[in-house]
Short mmCIF file of C-alpha atoms and ligand atoms in Angstrom, two decimals:
data_model
loop_
_atom_site.label_atom_id
_atom_site.label_comp_id
_atom_site.label_asym_id
_atom_site.label_seq_id
_atom_site.Cartn_x
_atom_site.Cartn_y
_atom_site.Cartn_z
CA MET A 8 -6.91 32.38 0.51
CA HIS A 9 -5.56 31.83 -3.32
CA ARG A 10 -8.67 29.97 -5.40
CA LYS A 11 -6.19 28.42 -7.54
CA LEU A 12 -3.76 25.45 -5.42
CA HIS A 13 -0.86 24.66 -7.52
CA ILE A 14 0.13 21.17 -5.96
CA LYS A 15 4.06 20.31 -6.80
CA TYR A 16 4.02 16.40 -6.22
CA TYR A 17 7.81 14.95 -5.86
CA VAL A 18 8.25 10.97 -6.41
CA GLU A 19 10.07 9.02 -4.53
CA PRO A 20 10.58 4.67 -6.08
CA ASP A 21 10.93 3.92 -2.00
CA THR A 22 10.78 4.93 1.83
CA ALA A 23 14.27 4.92 2.05
CA ALA A 24 14.48 6.94 -0.65
CA LEU A 25 10.95 9.41 0.55
CA ALA A 26 13.11 10.03 3.89
CA ARG A 27 15.99 11.03 1.47
CA ARG A 28 14.30 14.24 0.20
CA ALA A 29 12.41 14.66 2.79
CA ALA A 30 15.53 15.40 5.11
CA GLN A 31 17.45 17.30 2.21
CA TYR A 32 14.34 19.66 2.52
CA PHE A 33 14.15 20.22 6.08
CA SER A 34 17.59 21.20 5.39
CA GLU A 35 17.24 23.27 2.27
CA MET A 36 13.88 24.95 4.38
CA VAL A 37 15.19 25.04 7.68
CA SER A 38 18.57 26.53 5.43
CA GLU A 39 16.91 29.14 3.58
CA ALA A 40 14.55 31.18 6.58
CA VAL A 41 18.20 30.87 8.43
CA ALA A 42 20.03 32.72 5.24
CA ASP A 43 16.75 35.42 5.66
CA GLN A 44 15.74 35.98 8.49
CA ASN A 45 18.20 34.29 10.92
CA TRP A 46 15.88 32.05 12.48
CA ALA A 47 13.23 29.39 11.54
CA SER A 48 9.95 28.42 12.97
CA ILE A 49 8.86 25.08 11.69
CA ALA A 50 6.10 22.53 13.37
CA ILE A 51 6.45 19.65 12.50
CA SER A 52 4.16 16.12 12.62
CA GLY A 53 4.79 13.79 13.86
CA GLY A 54 3.37 9.86 13.31
CA SER A 55 5.31 6.80 11.35
CA SER A 56 5.98 8.95 8.12
CA PRO A 57 8.40 11.62 9.33
CA LYS A 58 11.20 9.17 11.72
CA ALA A 59 13.28 7.64 9.17
CA ALA A 60 13.64 11.61 8.04
CA PHE A 61 14.58 12.90 11.13
CA GLN A 62 16.97 10.01 11.78
CA LEU A 63 18.40 10.39 8.58
CA LEU A 64 18.82 14.87 9.51
CA ALA A 65 20.96 13.31 13.07
CA ASP A 66 23.18 10.81 12.31
CA PRO A 67 26.78 12.48 11.88
CA ASN A 68 27.59 10.38 8.56
CA GLN A 69 25.22 12.10 6.53
CA PRO A 70 25.48 14.85 4.88
CA TRP A 71 22.05 17.29 6.70
CA ARG A 72 23.23 16.94 10.50
CA ALA A 73 26.75 19.43 9.76
CA ARG A 74 24.56 21.98 7.06
CA MET A 75 21.38 22.60 10.13
CA PRO A 76 21.61 25.61 11.61
CA TRP A 77 20.51 23.55 14.43
CA ASP A 78 20.98 26.81 16.99
CA LYS A 79 18.58 28.52 14.54
CA LEU A 80 15.89 26.97 14.66
CA ASN A 81 13.14 27.61 16.98
CA LEU A 82 10.14 23.86 16.66
CA TYR A 83 7.29 23.43 17.53
CA TRP A 84 4.53 21.03 16.81
CA VAL A 85 1.85 20.46 14.23
CA ASP A 86 -0.69 18.22 17.22
CA GLU A 87 0.18 16.26 19.86
CA ARG A 88 -1.43 12.94 21.58
CA THR A 89 -2.68 13.21 25.42
CA VAL A 90 0.04 11.15 26.60
CA PRO A 91 2.89 12.16 28.87
CA ALA A 92 6.11 13.06 26.77
CA ASP A 93 7.70 9.78 27.51
CA HIS A 94 4.28 7.79 26.23
CA PRO A 95 5.57 5.30 23.85
CA ASP A 96 2.30 7.31 21.73
CA SER A 97 3.93 10.94 21.86
CA ASN A 98 5.16 13.00 19.42
CA TYR A 99 8.15 14.53 21.04
CA ARG A 100 9.61 11.15 22.64
CA MET A 101 9.43 10.76 18.71
CA THR A 102 11.01 13.24 17.99
CA ARG A 103 13.59 13.11 20.77
CA GLU A 104 14.12 10.17 20.12
CA ALA A 105 14.90 10.50 17.20
CA LEU A 106 16.54 12.98 16.64
CA LEU A 107 16.91 16.02 19.29
CA ASP A 108 18.56 13.88 21.12
CA GLN A 109 21.47 13.91 18.41
CA VAL A 110 21.84 17.29 17.54
CA PRO A 111 23.10 20.28 18.80
CA VAL A 112 19.26 21.91 19.83
CA HIS A 113 18.66 23.90 23.57
CA TRP A 114 15.80 23.22 24.99
CA ASP A 115 14.07 27.19 24.97
CA GLN A 116 13.74 25.90 21.29
CA VAL A 117 12.36 22.79 21.68
CA HIS A 118 8.36 24.44 22.38
CA ARG A 119 6.50 20.68 22.73
CA MET A 120 2.46 19.99 23.01
CA GLU A 121 2.06 19.57 26.71
CA GLY A 122 -0.20 16.06 26.37
CA GLU A 123 0.13 15.66 29.82
CA LEU A 124 -2.32 17.69 30.50
CA ASP A 125 -6.34 18.70 30.15
CA PRO A 126 -5.99 19.43 26.92
CA GLU A 127 -8.43 22.31 26.76
CA ILE A 128 -5.73 22.80 29.21
CA ALA A 129 -2.66 22.36 26.50
CA ALA A 130 -4.11 23.84 23.60
CA ALA A 131 -5.06 27.10 25.65
CA ARG A 132 -0.82 26.65 26.82
CA TYR A 133 -0.19 26.21 23.29
CA GLU A 134 -1.34 29.22 21.16
CA ALA A 135 -0.89 31.45 24.64
CA GLU A 136 3.34 30.21 24.05
CA LEU A 137 2.24 30.90 20.19
CA ARG A 138 1.70 34.04 20.67
CA ASN A 139 3.70 34.90 23.20
CA ASN A 140 7.38 33.76 20.92
CA PHE A 141 5.00 35.27 17.73
CA ARG A 142 4.60 38.68 19.36
CA LEU A 143 1.38 38.21 17.87
CA GLU A 144 -1.79 41.14 18.52
CA GLY A 145 -5.70 40.84 18.30
CA ALA A 146 -6.24 37.80 15.16
CA GLU A 147 -3.33 37.63 13.88
CA SER A 148 -2.05 34.51 13.71
CA PRO A 149 2.11 32.66 13.32
CA ARG A 150 3.49 31.88 10.10
CA PHE A 151 5.93 29.44 10.78
CA ASP A 152 8.22 28.76 7.85
CA LEU A 153 8.00 25.38 7.36
CA ILE A 154 4.64 22.59 8.32
CA SER A 155 5.36 18.98 7.74
CA LEU A 156 2.01 16.57 7.77
CA GLY A 157 1.40 13.45 7.00
CA MET A 158 -2.33 12.26 6.50
CA GLY A 159 -4.09 9.18 7.44
CA PRO A 160 -5.72 6.59 4.80
CA ASP A 161 -8.25 8.12 5.54
CA GLY A 162 -7.86 12.12 5.11
CA HIS A 163 -7.09 13.60 8.14
CA CYS A 164 -3.58 15.86 8.64
CA ALA A 165 -2.85 16.90 12.04
CA SER A 166 -5.12 16.13 14.49
CA LEU A 167 -7.61 17.41 11.99
CA PHE A 168 -10.03 13.81 12.15
CA PRO A 169 -13.12 12.97 8.80
CA HIS A 170 -16.53 14.65 10.76
CA THR A 171 -14.67 16.03 13.99
CA GLU A 172 -14.85 19.75 15.55
CA ALA A 173 -12.01 20.40 15.23
CA ILE A 174 -12.63 20.97 11.20
CA HIS A 175 -15.22 24.31 11.73
CA GLU A 176 -12.37 26.12 13.46
CA MET A 177 -11.16 29.21 12.27
CA THR A 178 -10.76 31.74 14.80
CA ARG A 179 -8.51 29.45 17.56
CA LEU A 180 -4.47 28.80 16.72
CA VAL A 181 -4.70 25.62 19.19
CA THR A 182 -7.72 24.33 19.86
CA ALA A 183 -8.85 20.49 21.40
CA ASN A 184 -9.53 17.70 19.39
CA ASN A 185 -12.20 14.99 20.65
CA VAL A 186 -12.12 11.83 17.93
CA PRO A 187 -14.70 9.73 18.97
CA GLN A 188 -13.54 6.69 16.19
CA LEU A 189 -10.10 6.77 18.02
CA ASN A 190 -11.84 7.61 22.14
CA THR A 191 -9.36 10.16 22.14
CA ARG A 192 -8.98 13.91 22.10
CA ARG A 193 -5.60 15.29 20.41
CA ILE A 194 -4.22 19.11 20.37
CA THR A 195 -3.49 20.19 17.37
CA LEU A 196 -2.98 23.68 15.57
CA THR A 197 -5.93 24.61 13.38
CA TRP A 198 -6.19 24.63 9.41
CA PRO A 199 -6.08 28.79 9.60
CA VAL A 200 -3.23 28.52 10.65
CA ILE A 201 -0.96 25.98 8.84
CA ASN A 202 -2.54 27.37 5.65
CA HIS A 203 -0.65 30.66 6.64
CA ALA A 204 2.90 29.05 6.50
CA ARG A 205 5.58 29.99 3.84
CA SER A 206 6.26 26.07 3.29
CA VAL A 207 3.47 23.57 4.00
CA PHE A 208 4.08 19.57 2.71
CA PHE A 209 3.25 16.57 2.78
CA LEU A 210 5.00 12.94 3.65
CA ILE A 211 3.43 9.77 2.19
CA ALA A 212 3.67 6.65 1.91
CA GLY A 213 1.89 3.91 2.15
CA ALA A 214 -0.49 1.80 -0.18
CA ASP A 215 -2.95 1.69 1.76
CA LYS A 216 -3.07 5.81 1.00
CA ALA A 217 -2.82 5.64 -2.42
CA ASP A 218 -6.50 5.84 -2.56
CA ARG A 219 -6.95 8.70 -0.73
CA VAL A 220 -4.31 10.44 -2.66
CA ARG A 221 -6.50 10.40 -5.47
CA GLU A 222 -9.63 11.47 -3.27
CA VAL A 223 -7.99 14.25 -0.83
CA PHE A 224 -5.49 15.87 -4.34
CA MET A 225 -7.67 14.69 -7.32
CA GLY A 226 -11.16 14.98 -6.51
CA PRO A 227 -13.88 16.78 -5.20
CA HIS A 228 -13.74 19.78 -2.17
CA ASP A 229 -15.31 17.03 1.05
CA PRO A 230 -12.92 18.29 4.02
CA GLU A 231 -15.58 16.59 6.67
CA ARG A 232 -14.60 13.55 5.10
CA LEU A 233 -11.39 14.04 3.91
CA PRO A 234 -9.48 17.44 6.08
CA SER A 235 -6.29 17.01 4.28
CA GLN A 236 -8.41 19.17 1.91
CA LEU A 237 -8.87 21.33 4.22
CA ILE A 238 -4.85 22.45 3.15
CA TRP A 239 -4.73 24.94 0.82
CA PRO A 240 -1.85 27.02 1.36
CA SER A 241 -2.03 31.03 1.16
CA SER A 242 0.90 30.87 -0.94
CA GLY A 243 -1.36 29.24 -3.29
CA ILE A 244 1.91 26.22 -3.06
CA LEU A 245 1.21 22.72 -1.40
CA THR A 246 4.51 20.22 -1.96
CA LEU A 247 4.01 16.73 -1.60
CA PHE A 248 6.32 14.29 -0.99
CA LEU A 249 5.17 10.58 -1.51
CA ASP A 250 6.27 7.03 -2.47
CA LYS A 251 4.99 5.03 -5.14
CA ALA A 252 2.25 3.25 -3.68
CA ALA A 253 1.22 6.46 -1.81
CA ALA A 254 1.13 8.57 -5.59
CA ALA A 255 -0.15 4.80 -8.07
CA HIS A 256 -3.57 7.00 -8.36
CA LEU A 257 -1.53 10.18 -9.28
CA PRO A 258 -0.77 12.20 -12.72
CA ALA A 259 2.23 9.81 -13.99
CA THR A 260 5.27 12.19 -13.34
CA ASP A 261 7.91 13.25 -15.54
CA GLY A 262 11.36 12.12 -16.44
CA GLU A 263 12.18 13.34 -12.81
CA GLY A 264 9.69 12.11 -10.62
CA SER A 265 7.79 14.94 -9.81
CA GLY A 266 3.89 16.32 -11.36
CA VAL A 267 1.65 18.19 -10.93
CA LEU A 268 -1.45 19.81 -10.04
CA GLU A 269 -4.20 22.41 -10.18
CA ARG A 270 -6.86 22.95 -7.79
CA GLN A 271 -9.60 25.69 -7.84
CA ARG A 272 -12.58 27.01 -5.11
C1 LIG B 2 -0.35 12.73 14.72
C2 LIG B 2 0.17 12.28 12.78
C3 LIG B 2 -0.60 12.52 12.53
C4 LIG B 2 -0.05 11.48 10.63
C5 LIG B 2 -0.78 11.36 10.61
C6 LIG B 2 -0.32 9.69 9.83
O1 LIG B 2 -0.19 12.80 15.18
O2 LIG B 2 -0.10 11.35 13.89
O3 LIG B 2 0.17 14.18 13.50
O4 LIG B 2 -1.58 13.33 12.31
O5 LIG B 2 0.97 12.55 10.28
O6 LIG B 2 -1.59 10.02 10.84
O7 LIG B 2 0.34 9.02 10.50
P1 LIG B 2 1.21 7.71 9.59
O8 LIG B 2 2.79 9.22 8.31
O9 LIG B 2 2.14 7.47 10.79
O10 LIG B 2 1.19 7.32 8.23
#
């Protein structure tokens, strides 16, 4: 684990520009991985922030659909709600409607978390699928090529919510997390799995997150209260894409709309 974390952030004027930036990054990172190893395994978050980027990736009138090596993509989720796949709250359903129904991805390239099952069972089945698909042995962790995260106004990411058990889960790859503040349980990748990815980025939009963005990425280390601080990629690099509203309390960016933060632990 690097003691230093180099955070590179990019600020876009609005959510439309942010979605374009995210679509471009997905396309670049997937294409790089495929060029390197002939496939790309990525894990995506749900919520609202990534939806517009997924729609751009699927849009035949945009440049990215034609560029993406869809047949080489293995798609996983970072987390899922404990609802059926066709439920309005399902991260899988959001991704299917915004992206998967429009692009040439075969069903066996798509690995959803089974939100319809008991979360402990769903977590165990997903972990077994990861172990099988990544051919893991012993305590090995899957190395995703790209993991996309969002951040809630409370500083959560994935389904790692403040003061919940999953914050302390360091041995399992996937866990069921009891989230009393939402009166629900979630299925989530654990933070060591996320940190093991080749590339990890946050996609954060909205003024309601500006205070937390500053606390998480510039404030004291307090992951119980700010679980997004658990994200400290083993590469020593973390990328943030934000809209202007969410980045309001970060240091001003350079002429190209980017900046750097260094964290030490
Ligand atoms: C989920 C996500 C979650 C999300 C944040 C931010 O299941 O909801 O995985 O971690 O990324 O809650 O959500 P928004 O993008 O909607 O702000």
